[in-house]
Structures are given as structure tokens and as C-alpha cells.
Amino acid sequence: MKCVAIDFETANAKRSSVCSLGLAIIEEQTIVKRTSWLIRPPELYFDPFSTYIHGISAKDVEDKPEFYQLWDEIFPFLEGSYLVAHNASFDMSVLCCILDVYKIPYPPLNYFCTLAIAKRVWPGLLGYALNKISRYLEIEFKHHDAEEDAVACAKILLHAYNELGVNNLEELAKKIKLPEKYLLPDNFTPTLNPQVSISSVKKE
């Protein structure tokens, strides 16, 4: 089955404040496509810390489409695929929240977390944040760029395949005894502190 690595960036502490989305499509152990969108959030408010983290400002997205206007373009990439994300509880919560804002029904999507995968495949490392595990695996990327982060996530998954000698995500999950999760609003961990920028929470 096709896998899609997904990464969101947000404008402020609201999970629904999507300002960028990146995808990396994996087929047969190869990244076959990478793409991204700048997105106007429902409220055009960027807190300074979030802009500092990812470099996106209100001016960059004021003329961009909102998420609901892009959904018909985005969803075909996701349909019938496993999603993977690094610290997936963040990205799946963002997806649920932005779907809720526009009253878009949740699609039937299953997902895995590459952070959880990395902890099981390479135990004992000092840290598993995206930049740390990427450094360990010698993956070069521009951190906090949604497309670059999605590609790094995809490469972590492919490294895990190679490390364990498996051919796909189903085999990997079975070998490390990692259950898949489902896109549900109560299937993610809430942000610990609503005053802290989501972008900073995500990347820890």
C-alpha cells in the first residue's frame, strides 16, 4: 500500500491555524513525489514565535487559498494510503482540527508515527526529534519547512525498512509490534500548554 508522509506548520497556538502542508509520497520503497502548499489559515494571525520557527508570515499567505479550497486537490494523495508523520499526534490533531473548522467529514485514514518507529528500531539514542534522528541517519533537510520535513519523515521510514530488512509498512509494524492508529478526534495527545506555540511543541 502507498504511504504518504505528512507535515503541517501552523500560524499560532491553535491547531486549526494551518499555514503550510507538505507531503512525500512513498511507493515501493521510493519517494516518488514531494509537494507542498502555502495555506491561508482561518484567522490571519501569526504569532511571532511561530513565524520565527518556520519563516512564514501573514503576508506570505494572505492571497493563498484556505484549506477547504485545497481539500479536493490534497485528498487524492491521501486516499487509500497509510499516513506517516513524525510525532504524528501533532499532525493528526491539526488535520482533525482543520477538518472540523470547515465541517469536512473525516476520511477513513490510518497512520503511524515515525518517532515511535525510530524509538523501536534504534533504541538508546539521546533524542528522537526530527532533526536529531535525521542527523543520526545522515538525512539532510531544511528543518521546519513542511515539504522538507515530510521528506525527512519519509526517509526515516525507508531507513527503518532497510534496518529491519522489510519491504513495506505493514511488515515493519508487525515486526516491531506497533499498532496502527485511526484518524479520530480523540486519538491524539492534547497540547500540554495552550500558551505555547504549537510549532514549538511539535518539534520537541
mmCIF file of C-alpha atoms in Angstrom:
data_model
loop_
_atom_site.group_PDB
_atom_site.id
_atom_site.type_symbol
_atom_site.label_atom_id
_atom_site.label_comp_id
_atom_site.label_asym_id
_atom_site.label_seq_id
_atom_site.Cartn_x
_atom_site.Cartn_y
_atom_site.Cartn_z
ATOM 1 C CA MET A 1 0.000 0.000 0.000
ATOM 2 C CA LYS A 2 1.149 3.533 -0.743
ATOM 3 C CA CYS A 3 2.448 5.595 2.189
ATOM 4 C CA VAL A 4 2.279 9.360 2.487
ATOM 5 C CA ALA A 5 4.486 11.297 4.894
ATOM 6 C CA ILE A 6 2.693 14.434 6.049
ATOM 7 C CA ASP A 7 3.800 17.575 7.852
ATOM 8 C CA PHE A 8 1.887 20.686 8.912
ATOM 9 C CA GLU A 9 3.095 24.092 10.008
ATOM 10 C CA THR A 10 0.781 26.367 11.983
ATOM 11 C CA ALA A 11 0.475 30.117 12.338
ATOM 12 C CA ASN A 12 -0.145 30.193 16.076
ATOM 13 C CA ALA A 13 -1.133 28.034 19.053
ATOM 14 C CA LYS A 14 -4.442 26.979 17.509
ATOM 15 C CA ARG A 15 -4.179 23.571 15.872
ATOM 16 C CA SER A 16 -6.519 24.797 13.139
ATOM 17 C CA SER A 17 -4.158 27.612 12.113
ATOM 18 C CA VAL A 18 -2.681 25.671 9.205
ATOM 19 C CA CYS A 19 -0.338 27.793 7.112
ATOM 20 C CA SER A 20 1.624 25.103 5.273
ATOM 21 C CA LEU A 21 1.303 21.434 4.379
ATOM 22 C CA GLY A 22 3.977 19.170 2.948
ATOM 23 C CA LEU A 23 3.634 15.637 1.569
ATOM 24 C CA ALA A 24 6.090 12.978 0.438
ATOM 25 C CA ILE A 25 4.631 10.003 -1.444
ATOM 26 C CA ILE A 26 6.295 6.603 -0.996
ATOM 27 C CA GLU A 27 5.726 3.727 -3.386
ATOM 28 C CA GLU A 28 7.770 0.520 -3.407
ATOM 29 C CA GLN A 29 10.458 1.887 -1.073
ATOM 30 C CA THR A 30 10.956 5.028 -3.157
ATOM 31 C CA ILE A 31 9.862 8.625 -2.685
ATOM 32 C CA VAL A 32 8.059 9.159 -5.971
ATOM 33 C CA LYS A 33 6.668 12.645 -5.356
ATOM 34 C CA ARG A 34 7.017 15.543 -2.979
ATOM 35 C CA THR A 35 4.770 18.572 -2.844
ATOM 36 C CA SER A 36 3.605 21.366 -0.568
ATOM 37 C CA TRP A 37 1.142 24.219 -0.228
ATOM 38 C CA LEU A 38 1.103 27.564 1.497
ATOM 39 C CA ILE A 39 -2.330 27.952 3.069
ATOM 40 C CA ARG A 40 -4.230 30.915 4.442
ATOM 41 C CA PRO A 41 -5.336 29.988 7.985
ATOM 42 C CA PRO A 42 -8.966 30.555 9.034
ATOM 43 C CA GLU A 43 -7.787 33.550 11.094
ATOM 44 C CA LEU A 44 -4.930 35.500 9.567
ATOM 45 C CA TYR A 45 -2.942 35.779 12.789
ATOM 46 C CA PHE A 46 0.689 34.661 13.116
ATOM 47 C CA ASP A 47 2.354 34.765 16.486
ATOM 48 C CA PRO A 48 5.965 35.970 16.285
ATOM 49 C CA PHE A 49 7.446 32.756 17.640
ATOM 50 C CA SER A 50 5.759 30.567 15.025
ATOM 51 C CA THR A 51 6.978 32.858 12.247
ATOM 52 C CA TYR A 52 10.464 32.715 13.767
ATOM 53 C CA ILE A 53 10.325 28.890 13.710
ATOM 54 C CA HIS A 54 9.125 28.324 10.131
ATOM 55 C CA GLY A 55 9.650 31.706 8.493
ATOM 56 C CA ILE A 56 6.067 32.048 7.205
ATOM 57 C CA SER A 57 4.214 35.313 7.848
ATOM 58 C CA ALA A 58 0.715 36.613 7.215
ATOM 59 C CA LYS A 59 1.979 38.442 4.133
ATOM 60 C CA ASP A 60 3.152 35.132 2.625
ATOM 61 C CA VAL A 61 -0.305 33.556 2.772
ATOM 62 C CA GLU A 62 -2.796 36.425 2.641
ATOM 63 C CA ASP A 63 -3.538 35.680 -1.033
ATOM 64 C CA LYS A 64 -3.297 31.882 -0.755
ATOM 65 C CA PRO A 65 -6.331 29.569 -0.730
ATOM 66 C CA GLU A 66 -7.790 28.300 2.518
ATOM 67 C CA PHE A 67 -7.626 24.621 3.409
ATOM 68 C CA TYR A 68 -11.171 23.827 2.290
ATOM 69 C CA GLN A 69 -10.398 25.244 -1.148
ATOM 70 C CA LEU A 70 -7.437 22.873 -1.471
ATOM 71 C CA TRP A 71 -9.002 19.757 0.046
ATOM 72 C CA ASP A 72 -10.120 18.294 -3.282
ATOM 73 C CA GLU A 73 -6.533 18.688 -4.504
ATOM 74 C CA ILE A 74 -4.947 17.298 -1.330
ATOM 75 C CA PHE A 75 -7.209 14.350 -0.570
ATOM 76 C CA PRO A 76 -6.399 12.241 -3.660
ATOM 77 C CA PHE A 77 -2.810 11.999 -2.376
ATOM 78 C CA LEU A 78 -4.069 10.669 0.961
ATOM 79 C CA GLU A 79 -6.895 8.411 -0.169
ATOM 80 C CA GLY A 80 -6.154 4.707 0.154
ATOM 81 C CA SER A 81 -2.773 5.383 1.756
ATOM 82 C CA TYR A 82 -1.166 4.921 5.128
ATOM 83 C CA LEU A 83 -0.154 8.255 6.595
ATOM 84 C CA VAL A 84 3.106 8.662 8.488
ATOM 85 C CA ALA A 85 4.259 11.694 10.434
ATOM 86 C CA HIS A 86 6.992 12.446 12.929
ATOM 87 C CA ASN A 87 5.266 12.997 16.262
ATOM 88 C CA ALA A 88 2.057 12.058 14.495
ATOM 89 C CA SER A 89 -0.181 13.107 17.385
ATOM 90 C CA PHE A 90 0.536 16.716 16.419
ATOM 91 C CA ASP A 91 -0.059 16.420 12.682
ATOM 92 C CA MET A 92 -3.169 14.264 13.081
ATOM 93 C CA SER A 93 -4.605 16.694 15.618
ATOM 94 C CA VAL A 94 -4.005 19.543 13.177
ATOM 95 C CA LEU A 95 -5.733 17.610 10.403
ATOM 96 C CA CYS A 96 -8.720 16.834 12.631
ATOM 97 C CA CYS A 97 -8.997 20.436 13.800
ATOM 98 C CA ILE A 98 -8.837 21.996 10.355
ATOM 99 C CA LEU A 99 -11.386 19.486 9.042
ATOM 100 C CA ASP A 100 -13.627 20.423 11.966
ATOM 101 C CA VAL A 101 -13.347 24.150 11.198
ATOM 102 C CA TYR A 102 -14.669 23.635 7.678
ATOM 103 C CA LYS A 103 -17.060 20.820 8.649
ATOM 104 C CA ILE A 104 -15.320 18.397 6.294
ATOM 105 C CA PRO A 105 -16.068 14.765 7.241
ATOM 106 C CA TYR A 106 -13.074 12.779 8.462
ATOM 107 C CA PRO A 107 -11.869 10.411 5.748
ATOM 108 C CA PRO A 108 -11.062 6.796 6.698
ATOM 109 C CA LEU A 109 -7.317 7.136 7.220
ATOM 110 C CA ASN A 110 -4.876 5.060 9.264
ATOM 111 C CA TYR A 111 -1.497 6.350 10.368
ATOM 112 C CA PHE A 112 1.801 5.532 12.039
ATOM 113 C CA CYS A 113 4.317 7.719 13.846
ATOM 114 C CA THR A 114 7.936 7.683 12.687
ATOM 115 C CA LEU A 115 9.041 8.970 16.091
ATOM 116 C CA ALA A 116 7.561 5.838 17.679
ATOM 117 C CA ILE A 117 9.074 3.726 14.887
ATOM 118 C CA ALA A 118 12.524 5.274 15.419
ATOM 119 C CA LYS A 119 12.419 4.567 19.165
ATOM 120 C CA ARG A 120 11.790 0.881 18.466
ATOM 121 C CA VAL A 121 14.193 0.482 15.557
ATOM 122 C CA TRP A 122 17.090 2.485 17.063
ATOM 123 C CA PRO A 123 16.698 2.247 20.848
ATOM 124 C CA GLY A 124 19.036 4.059 23.192
ATOM 125 C CA LEU A 125 19.601 7.288 21.257
ATOM 126 C CA LEU A 126 19.796 10.571 23.156
ATOM 127 C CA GLY A 127 16.879 12.096 21.278
ATOM 128 C CA TYR A 128 14.289 11.321 18.626
ATOM 129 C CA ALA A 129 13.152 14.769 17.470
ATOM 130 C CA LEU A 130 13.059 15.045 13.689
ATOM 131 C CA ASN A 131 16.324 16.942 13.460
ATOM 132 C CA LYS A 132 18.109 14.589 15.888
ATOM 133 C CA ILE A 133 17.101 11.289 14.291
ATOM 134 C CA SER A 134 17.751 12.798 10.844
ATOM 135 C CA ARG A 135 21.243 13.786 11.954
ATOM 136 C CA TYR A 136 21.828 10.248 13.258
ATOM 137 C CA LEU A 137 20.702 8.785 9.918
ATOM 138 C CA GLU A 138 22.626 11.437 7.931
ATOM 139 C CA ILE A 139 19.472 12.838 6.346
ATOM 140 C CA GLU A 140 19.974 16.414 5.193
ATOM 141 C CA PHE A 141 16.935 18.695 5.138
ATOM 142 C CA LYS A 142 15.721 22.204 5.914
ATOM 143 C CA HIS A 143 14.013 21.910 9.278
ATOM 144 C CA HIS A 144 10.553 23.482 9.767
ATOM 145 C CA ASP A 145 9.854 23.585 6.029
ATOM 146 C CA ALA A 146 6.723 21.433 5.643
ATOM 147 C CA GLU A 147 7.800 19.699 2.442
ATOM 148 C CA GLU A 148 11.352 19.156 3.668
ATOM 149 C CA ASP A 149 10.091 17.794 6.993
ATOM 150 C CA ALA A 150 7.730 15.407 5.189
ATOM 151 C CA VAL A 151 10.577 14.127 3.019
ATOM 152 C CA ALA A 152 12.795 13.652 6.098
ATOM 153 C CA CYS A 153 9.970 11.693 7.732
ATOM 154 C CA ALA A 154 9.658 9.511 4.633
ATOM 155 C CA LYS A 155 13.404 8.880 4.611
ATOM 156 C CA ILE A 156 13.334 7.826 8.264
ATOM 157 C CA LEU A 157 10.687 5.260 7.359
ATOM 158 C CA LEU A 158 12.764 3.974 4.443
ATOM 159 C CA HIS A 159 15.834 3.710 6.692
ATOM 160 C CA ALA A 160 13.737 1.657 9.114
ATOM 161 C CA TYR A 161 12.726 -0.690 6.276
ATOM 162 C CA ASN A 162 16.376 -1.184 5.405
ATOM 163 C CA GLU A 163 17.477 -1.604 9.021
ATOM 164 C CA LEU A 164 14.983 -4.395 9.652
ATOM 165 C CA GLY A 165 15.009 -5.937 6.189
ATOM 166 C CA VAL A 166 11.323 -5.372 5.462
ATOM 167 C CA ASN A 167 9.607 -4.232 2.280
ATOM 168 C CA ASN A 168 6.648 -2.214 3.462
ATOM 169 C CA LEU A 169 4.963 -0.509 6.389
ATOM 170 C CA GLU A 170 2.738 -3.463 7.242
ATOM 171 C CA GLU A 171 5.772 -5.732 7.625
ATOM 172 C CA LEU A 172 7.597 -3.114 9.666
ATOM 173 C CA ALA A 173 4.681 -2.537 12.035
ATOM 174 C CA LYS A 174 4.270 -6.267 12.574
ATOM 175 C CA LYS A 175 7.979 -6.768 13.247
ATOM 176 C CA ILE A 176 8.220 -4.005 15.858
ATOM 177 C CA LYS A 177 4.723 -4.675 17.229
ATOM 178 C CA LEU A 178 3.482 -1.160 16.561
ATOM 179 C CA PRO A 179 -0.302 -0.851 16.136
ATOM 180 C CA GLU A 180 -1.731 1.492 13.536
ATOM 181 C CA LYS A 181 -3.910 4.366 14.656
ATOM 182 C CA TYR A 182 -7.017 5.857 13.108
ATOM 183 C CA LEU A 183 -7.973 9.419 12.293
ATOM 184 C CA LEU A 184 -10.269 10.242 15.188
ATOM 185 C CA PRO A 185 -10.587 13.494 17.154
ATOM 186 C CA ASP A 186 -9.807 11.752 20.471
ATOM 187 C CA ASN A 187 -6.877 9.719 19.147
ATOM 188 C CA PHE A 188 -4.154 12.269 19.776
ATOM 189 C CA THR A 189 -2.434 13.799 22.791
ATOM 190 C CA PRO A 190 -3.569 17.353 23.588
ATOM 191 C CA THR A 191 -1.035 20.169 23.673
ATOM 192 C CA LEU A 192 0.430 20.432 27.156
ATOM 193 C CA ASN A 193 0.208 24.209 27.381
ATOM 194 C CA PRO A 194 -2.176 26.190 25.157
ATOM 195 C CA GLN A 195 0.004 29.279 25.619
ATOM 196 C CA VAL A 196 2.970 27.560 23.975
ATOM 197 C CA SER A 197 3.213 27.746 20.199
ATOM 198 C CA ILE A 198 2.088 24.507 18.580
ATOM 199 C CA SER A 199 5.069 24.719 16.260
ATOM 200 C CA SER A 200 7.439 24.544 19.216
ATOM 201 C CA VAL A 201 5.544 21.698 20.878
ATOM 202 C CA LYS A 202 5.566 19.697 17.686
ATOM 203 C CA LYS A 203 9.264 19.869 17.048
ATOM 204 C CA GLU A 204 10.457 18.861 20.518
#
